[in-house]
Amino acid sequence: GENVEQHPSTLSVQEGDSAVIKCTYSDSASNYFPWYKQELGKRPQLIIDIRSNVGEKKDQRIAVTLNKTAKHFSLHITETQPEDSAVYFCAATKGSNTGNQFYFGTGTSLTVIP
Amino acid sequence: EADIYQTPRYLVIGTGKKITLECSQTMGHDKMYWYQQDPGMELHLIHYSYGVNSTEKGDLSSESTVSRIRTEHFPLTLESARPSHTSQYLCASRRSAGRGGELFFGEGSRLTVL
């Protein structure tokens, strides 16, 4: 099956700086890579995703890049704000009709210091 | 409002008790999932379902069971609760058609077994 590794496990940045979280995956058939943000005591929520036919996707201050050859993808947050503090999870899945179980990374706890 | 609902939100029970955690979604999604998560930590897949009368085991399924008699309902049952079951249980769902697709999470059921 798929194996998703996520680094770092914890990350502290000063407000206004950038934060980068990296994930690697093992199954070259994986073709959908979402990122979830989980604030303290809340449910995980999708913040951005990328499909395997795209190398980069951007949404305001967040962006995701995908390198299919190296089998890794990264989340980039620019101009960080205190409200970005949360645990972030990457995931990988194959988009077939039946075999699309999500494989999550172990999470990155991001702290933005005001 | 279309959402995914979990009950109870909080539960404290004694060892050996049988409990059922309820999950219902009003989004018409075919696929549903149960994850176990200690606060801010990794998501572990317990069970998943691709539709009515379809259930599959995940990584931590050996001590629990699920059923999918109706599309919108996916209850999780612990036959004999133990202190090691103390955790948060997250239900999730997604649409079936097409590749990928956002995974929506419920607010979770936080279980404490004494």
PDB file of C-alpha atoms in Angstrom:
ATOM      1  CA  GLY A   1       0.000   0.000   0.000  1.00  0.00           C
ATOM      2  CA  GLU A   2       0.842   3.678   0.017  1.00  0.00           C
ATOM      3  CA  ASN A   3       3.220   5.185   2.594  1.00  0.00           C
ATOM      4  CA  VAL A   4       3.175   8.936   3.193  1.00  0.00           C
ATOM      5  CA  GLU A   5       5.941  10.598   5.208  1.00  0.00           C
ATOM      6  CA  GLN A   6       5.640  14.173   6.433  1.00  0.00           C
ATOM      7  CA  HIS A   7       8.300  16.561   7.742  1.00  0.00           C
ATOM      8  CA  PRO A   8       8.847  18.382   9.979  1.00  0.00           C
ATOM      9  CA  SER A   9       6.641  17.218  12.829  1.00  0.00           C
ATOM     10  CA  THR A  10       6.802  20.645  14.460  1.00  0.00           C
ATOM     11  CA  LEU A  11       7.543  24.045  12.965  1.00  0.00           C
ATOM     12  CA  SER A  12       7.773  27.479  14.563  1.00  0.00           C
ATOM     13  CA  VAL A  13       8.011  30.634  12.471  1.00  0.00           C
ATOM     14  CA  GLN A  14       7.835  34.346  13.140  1.00  0.00           C
ATOM     15  CA  GLU A  15       4.725  36.123  11.928  1.00  0.00           C
ATOM     16  CA  GLY A  16       5.258  37.261   8.361  1.00  0.00           C
ATOM     17  CA  ASP A  17       7.796  34.567   7.535  1.00  0.00           C
ATOM     18  CA  SER A  18       7.150  31.632   5.226  1.00  0.00           C
ATOM     19  CA  ALA A  19       6.499  28.034   6.263  1.00  0.00           C
ATOM     20  CA  VAL A  20       7.155  24.932   4.188  1.00  0.00           C
ATOM     21  CA  ILE A  21       5.938  21.420   4.949  1.00  0.00           C
ATOM     22  CA  LYS A  22       7.083  18.469   2.855  1.00  0.00           C
ATOM     23  CA  CYS A  23       5.582  15.072   2.156  1.00  0.00           C
ATOM     24  CA  THR A  24       6.815  12.073   0.230  1.00  0.00           C
ATOM     25  CA  TYR A  25       4.740   9.178  -1.054  1.00  0.00           C
ATOM     26  CA  SER A  26       5.647   5.708  -2.245  1.00  0.00           C
ATOM     27  CA  ASP A  27       2.947   4.642  -4.725  1.00  0.00           C
ATOM     28  CA  SER A  28       3.475   6.176  -8.162  1.00  0.00           C
ATOM     29  CA  ALA A  29      -0.216   5.476  -8.938  1.00  0.00           C
ATOM     30  CA  SER A  30      -1.351   8.056  -6.381  1.00  0.00           C
ATOM     31  CA  ASN A  31      -2.839  10.986  -8.251  1.00  0.00           C
ATOM     32  CA  TYR A  32      -4.606  13.250  -5.759  1.00  0.00           C
ATOM     33  CA  PHE A  33      -2.818  15.081  -2.943  1.00  0.00           C
ATOM     34  CA  PRO A  34      -4.886  17.160  -0.504  1.00  0.00           C
ATOM     35  CA  TRP A  35      -3.723  19.201   2.483  1.00  0.00           C
ATOM     36  CA  TYR A  36      -5.862  19.477   5.609  1.00  0.00           C
ATOM     37  CA  LYS A  37      -5.647  22.026   8.414  1.00  0.00           C
ATOM     38  CA  GLN A  38      -6.824  21.076  11.880  1.00  0.00           C
ATOM     39  CA  GLU A  39      -7.139  23.834  14.449  1.00  0.00           C
ATOM     40  CA  LEU A  40      -7.127  22.933  18.117  1.00  0.00           C
ATOM     41  CA  GLY A  41     -10.320  21.085  19.029  1.00  0.00           C
ATOM     42  CA  LYS A  42     -11.715  21.360  15.515  1.00  0.00           C
ATOM     43  CA  ARG A  43     -12.246  18.949  12.626  1.00  0.00           C
ATOM     44  CA  PRO A  44      -9.680  18.712   9.777  1.00  0.00           C
ATOM     45  CA  GLN A  45     -10.627  20.903   6.818  1.00  0.00           C
ATOM     46  CA  LEU A  46      -9.296  20.921   3.281  1.00  0.00           C
ATOM     47  CA  ILE A  47      -7.206  23.989   2.500  1.00  0.00           C
ATOM     48  CA  ILE A  48      -5.727  23.111  -0.891  1.00  0.00           C
ATOM     49  CA  ASP A  49      -5.269  20.092  -3.118  1.00  0.00           C
ATOM     50  CA  ILE A  50      -3.400  19.161  -6.273  1.00  0.00           C
ATOM     51  CA  ARG A  51      -3.859  16.478  -8.902  1.00  0.00           C
ATOM     52  CA  SER A  52      -1.067  14.617 -10.616  1.00  0.00           C
ATOM     53  CA  ASN A  53      -1.501  16.417 -13.935  1.00  0.00           C
ATOM     54  CA  VAL A  54      -0.542  19.752 -12.331  1.00  0.00           C
ATOM     55  CA  GLY A  55       2.841  20.831 -10.932  1.00  0.00           C
ATOM     56  CA  GLU A  56       1.761  23.762  -8.801  1.00  0.00           C
ATOM     57  CA  LYS A  57      -1.399  25.319  -7.448  1.00  0.00           C
ATOM     58  CA  LYS A  58      -1.826  28.558  -5.572  1.00  0.00           C
ATOM     59  CA  ASP A  59      -4.610  30.058  -3.473  1.00  0.00           C
ATOM     60  CA  GLN A  60      -3.778  33.443  -1.977  1.00  0.00           C
ATOM     61  CA  ARG A  61      -1.065  32.849   0.658  1.00  0.00           C
ATOM     62  CA  ILE A  62      -0.925  29.069   0.290  1.00  0.00           C
ATOM     63  CA  ALA A  63       0.530  27.006  -2.529  1.00  0.00           C
ATOM     64  CA  VAL A  64       1.250  23.365  -3.169  1.00  0.00           C
ATOM     65  CA  THR A  65       3.914  21.956  -5.460  1.00  0.00           C
ATOM     66  CA  LEU A  66       4.136  18.400  -6.777  1.00  0.00           C
ATOM     67  CA  ASN A  67       7.150  16.558  -8.153  1.00  0.00           C
ATOM     68  CA  LYS A  68       5.859  13.272  -9.564  1.00  0.00           C
ATOM     69  CA  THR A  69       9.303  12.021 -10.533  1.00  0.00           C
ATOM     70  CA  ALA A  70      10.650  12.382  -7.010  1.00  0.00           C
ATOM     71  CA  LYS A  71       7.263  11.495  -5.486  1.00  0.00           C
ATOM     72  CA  HIS A  72       7.076  14.452  -3.162  1.00  0.00           C
ATOM     73  CA  PHE A  73       4.776  17.408  -2.650  1.00  0.00           C
ATOM     74  CA  SER A  74       5.028  20.463  -0.448  1.00  0.00           C
ATOM     75  CA  LEU A  75       2.793  23.047   1.204  1.00  0.00           C
ATOM     76  CA  HIS A  76       4.016  26.635   1.189  1.00  0.00           C
ATOM     77  CA  ILE A  77       2.462  29.306   3.379  1.00  0.00           C
ATOM     78  CA  THR A  78       3.692  32.860   2.841  1.00  0.00           C
ATOM     79  CA  GLU A  79       3.253  35.886   5.101  1.00  0.00           C
ATOM     80  CA  THR A  80       2.226  33.665   7.990  1.00  0.00           C
ATOM     81  CA  GLN A  81      -0.290  34.934  10.522  1.00  0.00           C
ATOM     82  CA  PRO A  82      -1.131  33.708  14.051  1.00  0.00           C
ATOM     83  CA  GLU A  83      -4.357  32.164  12.720  1.00  0.00           C
ATOM     84  CA  ASP A  84      -2.238  29.844  10.567  1.00  0.00           C
ATOM     85  CA  SER A  85      -1.198  28.049  13.780  1.00  0.00           C
ATOM     86  CA  ALA A  86      -2.641  24.534  13.517  1.00  0.00           C
ATOM     87  CA  VAL A  87      -1.744  20.957  12.674  1.00  0.00           C
ATOM     88  CA  TYR A  88      -1.410  20.332   8.937  1.00  0.00           C
ATOM     89  CA  PHE A  89      -1.840  16.912   7.341  1.00  0.00           C
ATOM     90  CA  CYS A  90      -0.893  15.870   3.841  1.00  0.00           C
ATOM     91  CA  ALA A  91      -2.545  12.909   2.145  1.00  0.00           C
ATOM     92  CA  ALA A  92      -2.284  10.836  -1.002  1.00  0.00           C
ATOM     93  CA  THR A  93      -4.849   8.717  -2.765  1.00  0.00           C
ATOM     94  CA  LYS A  94      -5.477   6.900  -6.029  1.00  0.00           C
ATOM     95  CA  GLY A  95      -8.625   8.103  -7.720  1.00  0.00           C
ATOM     96  CA  SER A  96      -9.999   4.806  -8.931  1.00  0.00           C
ATOM     97  CA  ASN A  97     -13.655   4.036  -8.380  1.00  0.00           C
ATOM     98  CA  THR A  98     -13.051   1.585  -5.539  1.00  0.00           C
ATOM     99  CA  GLY A  99      -9.464   1.877  -4.359  1.00  0.00           C
ATOM    100  CA  ASN A 100      -9.380   5.468  -3.215  1.00  0.00           C
ATOM    101  CA  GLN A 101      -8.483   5.118   0.415  1.00  0.00           C
ATOM    102  CA  PHE A 102      -6.756   8.240   1.781  1.00  0.00           C
ATOM    103  CA  TYR A 103      -3.265   7.802   3.234  1.00  0.00           C
ATOM    104  CA  PHE A 104      -2.381  10.590   5.661  1.00  0.00           C
ATOM    105  CA  GLY A 105       0.985  11.887   6.803  1.00  0.00           C
ATOM    106  CA  THR A 106       1.727  12.094  10.520  1.00  0.00           C
ATOM    107  CA  GLY A 107       0.998  15.816  10.739  1.00  0.00           C
ATOM    108  CA  THR A 108       2.988  19.028  11.263  1.00  0.00           C
ATOM    109  CA  SER A 109       2.226  21.283  14.202  1.00  0.00           C
ATOM    110  CA  LEU A 110       2.798  24.840  12.995  1.00  0.00           C
ATOM    111  CA  THR A 111       3.150  27.683  15.482  1.00  0.00           C
ATOM    112  CA  VAL A 112       3.252  31.254  14.226  1.00  0.00           C
ATOM    113  CA  ILE A 113       4.856  33.521  16.801  1.00  0.00           C
ATOM    114  CA  PRO A 114       3.406  37.059  16.847  1.00  0.00           C
TER     115      PRO A 114
ATOM    116  CA  GLU B   1     -27.517  22.401   5.869  1.00  0.00           C
ATOM    117  CA  ALA B   2     -25.529  19.619   4.226  1.00  0.00           C
ATOM    118  CA  ASP B   3     -22.987  18.338   6.707  1.00  0.00           C
ATOM    119  CA  ILE B   4     -21.686  15.270   8.507  1.00  0.00           C
ATOM    120  CA  TYR B   5     -22.944  14.760  12.053  1.00  0.00           C
ATOM    121  CA  GLN B   6     -21.511  12.695  14.867  1.00  0.00           C
ATOM    122  CA  THR B   7     -23.073  11.735  18.183  1.00  0.00           C
ATOM    123  CA  PRO B   8     -22.264  11.673  20.977  1.00  0.00           C
ATOM    124  CA  ARG B   9     -19.659  14.431  20.927  1.00  0.00           C
ATOM    125  CA  TYR B  10     -18.316  13.355  24.319  1.00  0.00           C
ATOM    126  CA  LEU B  11     -18.712  10.051  26.149  1.00  0.00           C
ATOM    127  CA  VAL B  12     -17.267   8.603  29.353  1.00  0.00           C
ATOM    128  CA  ILE B  13     -17.881   4.898  29.955  1.00  0.00           C
ATOM    129  CA  GLY B  14     -16.542   2.027  31.994  1.00  0.00           C
ATOM    130  CA  THR B  15     -14.387  -0.846  30.799  1.00  0.00           C
ATOM    131  CA  GLY B  16     -16.293  -3.680  29.171  1.00  0.00           C
ATOM    132  CA  LYS B  17     -19.239  -1.586  28.007  1.00  0.00           C
ATOM    133  CA  LYS B  18     -20.584  -1.813  24.485  1.00  0.00           C
ATOM    134  CA  ILE B  19     -20.902   1.507  22.687  1.00  0.00           C
ATOM    135  CA  THR B  20     -22.006   2.739  19.305  1.00  0.00           C
ATOM    136  CA  LEU B  21     -20.787   5.991  17.805  1.00  0.00           C
ATOM    137  CA  GLU B  22     -23.231   7.432  15.309  1.00  0.00           C
ATOM    138  CA  CYS B  23     -22.343   9.159  12.033  1.00  0.00           C
ATOM    139  CA  SER B  24     -24.776  10.590   9.515  1.00  0.00           C
ATOM    140  CA  GLN B  25     -24.151  12.723   6.447  1.00  0.00           C
ATOM    141  CA  THR B  26     -26.656  14.710   4.425  1.00  0.00           C
ATOM    142  CA  MET B  27     -24.404  15.308   1.409  1.00  0.00           C
ATOM    143  CA  GLY B  28     -25.397  12.207  -0.551  1.00  0.00           C
ATOM    144  CA  HIS B  29     -21.851  10.819  -0.430  1.00  0.00           C
ATOM    145  CA  ASP B  30     -21.263   7.168  -1.214  1.00  0.00           C
ATOM    146  CA  LYS B  31     -17.936   6.769   0.538  1.00  0.00           C
ATOM    147  CA  MET B  32     -17.638   6.973   4.329  1.00  0.00           C
ATOM    148  CA  TYR B  33     -14.712   6.476   6.704  1.00  0.00           C
ATOM    149  CA  TRP B  34     -13.911   6.168  10.398  1.00  0.00           C
ATOM    150  CA  TYR B  35     -10.588   7.464  11.730  1.00  0.00           C
ATOM    151  CA  GLN B  36      -9.122   7.313  15.230  1.00  0.00           C
ATOM    152  CA  GLN B  37      -7.039  10.314  16.277  1.00  0.00           C
ATOM    153  CA  ASP B  38      -5.343  11.295  19.517  1.00  0.00           C
ATOM    154  CA  PRO B  39      -5.423  15.129  19.799  1.00  0.00           C
ATOM    155  CA  GLY B  40      -3.299  16.699  17.082  1.00  0.00           C
ATOM    156  CA  MET B  41      -1.774  13.383  16.163  1.00  0.00           C
ATOM    157  CA  GLU B  42      -1.847  11.004  13.203  1.00  0.00           C
ATOM    158  CA  LEU B  43      -5.136   9.842  11.681  1.00  0.00           C
ATOM    159  CA  HIS B  44      -5.544   6.062  11.759  1.00  0.00           C
ATOM    160  CA  LEU B  45      -8.117   4.490   9.428  1.00  0.00           C
ATOM    161  CA  ILE B  46     -10.416   2.081  11.278  1.00  0.00           C
ATOM    162  CA  HIS B  47     -13.094   1.200   8.703  1.00  0.00           C
ATOM    163  CA  TYR B  48     -14.409   2.469   5.390  1.00  0.00           C
ATOM    164  CA  SER B  49     -17.368   1.901   3.101  1.00  0.00           C
ATOM    165  CA  TYR B  50     -17.878   2.494  -0.603  1.00  0.00           C
ATOM    166  CA  GLY B  51     -21.648   2.259  -0.406  1.00  0.00           C
ATOM    167  CA  VAL B  52     -24.603   0.412   1.074  1.00  0.00           C
ATOM    168  CA  ASN B  53     -23.691  -3.093   2.299  1.00  0.00           C
ATOM    169  CA  SER B  54     -20.000  -2.419   1.585  1.00  0.00           C
ATOM    170  CA  THR B  55     -17.529  -2.279   4.493  1.00  0.00           C
ATOM    171  CA  GLU B  56     -13.750  -2.714   4.621  1.00  0.00           C
ATOM    172  CA  LYS B  57     -11.284  -2.859   7.486  1.00  0.00           C
ATOM    173  CA  GLY B  58      -8.521  -0.325   7.947  1.00  0.00           C
ATOM    174  CA  ASP B  59      -5.422  -0.430  10.138  1.00  0.00           C
ATOM    175  CA  LEU B  60      -7.068  -0.490  13.573  1.00  0.00           C
ATOM    176  CA  SER B  61     -10.273  -2.384  12.886  1.00  0.00           C
ATOM    177  CA  SER B  62      -9.831  -5.542  14.941  1.00  0.00           C
ATOM    178  CA  GLU B  63     -11.751  -4.346  17.986  1.00  0.00           C
ATOM    179  CA  SER B  64     -14.667  -2.621  16.323  1.00  0.00           C
ATOM    180  CA  THR B  65     -17.379  -3.209  13.739  1.00  0.00           C
ATOM    181  CA  VAL B  66     -19.351  -1.030  11.344  1.00  0.00           C
ATOM    182  CA  SER B  67     -22.477  -1.352   9.247  1.00  0.00           C
ATOM    183  CA  ARG B  68     -23.795   0.507   6.192  1.00  0.00           C
ATOM    184  CA  ILE B  69     -27.464  -0.259   5.789  1.00  0.00           C
ATOM    185  CA  ARG B  70     -28.359   3.235   4.585  1.00  0.00           C
ATOM    186  CA  THR B  71     -26.259   5.560   2.441  1.00  0.00           C
ATOM    187  CA  GLU B  72     -26.318   8.374   4.963  1.00  0.00           C
ATOM    188  CA  HIS B  73     -25.598   6.329   8.108  1.00  0.00           C
ATOM    189  CA  PHE B  74     -22.312   4.649   9.147  1.00  0.00           C
ATOM    190  CA  PRO B  75     -22.252   3.672  12.848  1.00  0.00           C
ATOM    191  CA  LEU B  76     -19.151   2.343  14.621  1.00  0.00           C
ATOM    192  CA  THR B  77     -19.529  -0.185  17.458  1.00  0.00           C
ATOM    193  CA  LEU B  78     -17.025  -1.158  20.138  1.00  0.00           C
ATOM    194  CA  GLU B  79     -18.205  -4.472  21.593  1.00  0.00           C
ATOM    195  CA  SER B  80     -16.156  -4.213  24.790  1.00  0.00           C
ATOM    196  CA  ALA B  81     -14.529  -0.872  25.506  1.00  0.00           C
ATOM    197  CA  ARG B  82     -11.040  -0.736  27.063  1.00  0.00           C
ATOM    198  CA  PRO B  83      -8.946   2.198  28.348  1.00  0.00           C
ATOM    199  CA  SER B  84      -6.786   1.849  25.205  1.00  0.00           C
ATOM    200  CA  HIS B  85      -9.864   2.918  23.200  1.00  0.00           C
ATOM    201  CA  THR B  86      -9.728   6.359  24.807  1.00  0.00           C
ATOM    202  CA  SER B  87      -9.345   8.673  21.834  1.00  0.00           C
ATOM    203  CA  GLN B  88     -11.189  10.877  19.377  1.00  0.00           C
ATOM    204  CA  TYR B  89     -13.123   9.181  16.583  1.00  0.00           C
ATOM    205  CA  LEU B  90     -13.644  11.110  13.354  1.00  0.00           C
ATOM    206  CA  CYS B  91     -16.179  10.152  10.720  1.00  0.00           C
ATOM    207  CA  ALA B  92     -15.647  11.366   7.145  1.00  0.00           C
ATOM    208  CA  SER B  93     -17.331  11.128   3.763  1.00  0.00           C
ATOM    209  CA  ARG B  94     -16.714  12.008   0.138  1.00  0.00           C
ATOM    210  CA  ARG B  95     -18.457  11.797  -3.214  1.00  0.00           C
ATOM    211  CA  SER B  96     -17.963   8.759  -5.394  1.00  0.00           C
ATOM    212  CA  ALA B  97     -17.879  10.134  -8.918  1.00  0.00           C
ATOM    213  CA  GLY B  98     -14.632  11.124 -10.542  1.00  0.00           C
ATOM    214  CA  ARG B  99     -11.069  11.141  -9.301  1.00  0.00           C
ATOM    215  CA  GLY B 100     -10.089  12.501  -5.947  1.00  0.00           C
ATOM    216  CA  GLY B 101     -12.668  14.663  -4.248  1.00  0.00           C
ATOM    217  CA  GLU B 102     -12.683  16.438  -0.914  1.00  0.00           C
ATOM    218  CA  LEU B 103     -12.961  14.389   2.246  1.00  0.00           C
ATOM    219  CA  PHE B 104     -15.389  16.036   4.697  1.00  0.00           C
ATOM    220  CA  PHE B 105     -14.966  15.344   8.404  1.00  0.00           C
ATOM    221  CA  GLY B 106     -17.448  15.364  11.243  1.00  0.00           C
ATOM    222  CA  GLU B 107     -16.680  17.192  14.481  1.00  0.00           C
ATOM    223  CA  GLY B 108     -15.639  13.980  16.192  1.00  0.00           C
ATOM    224  CA  SER B 109     -16.668  11.850  19.158  1.00  0.00           C
ATOM    225  CA  ARG B 110     -14.311  12.061  22.091  1.00  0.00           C
ATOM    226  CA  LEU B 111     -14.383   8.793  24.029  1.00  0.00           C
ATOM    227  CA  THR B 112     -12.946   8.190  27.495  1.00  0.00           C
ATOM    228  CA  VAL B 113     -12.921   4.643  28.867  1.00  0.00           C
ATOM    229  CA  LEU B 114     -12.285   4.365  32.599  1.00  0.00           C
TER     230      LEU B 114
END
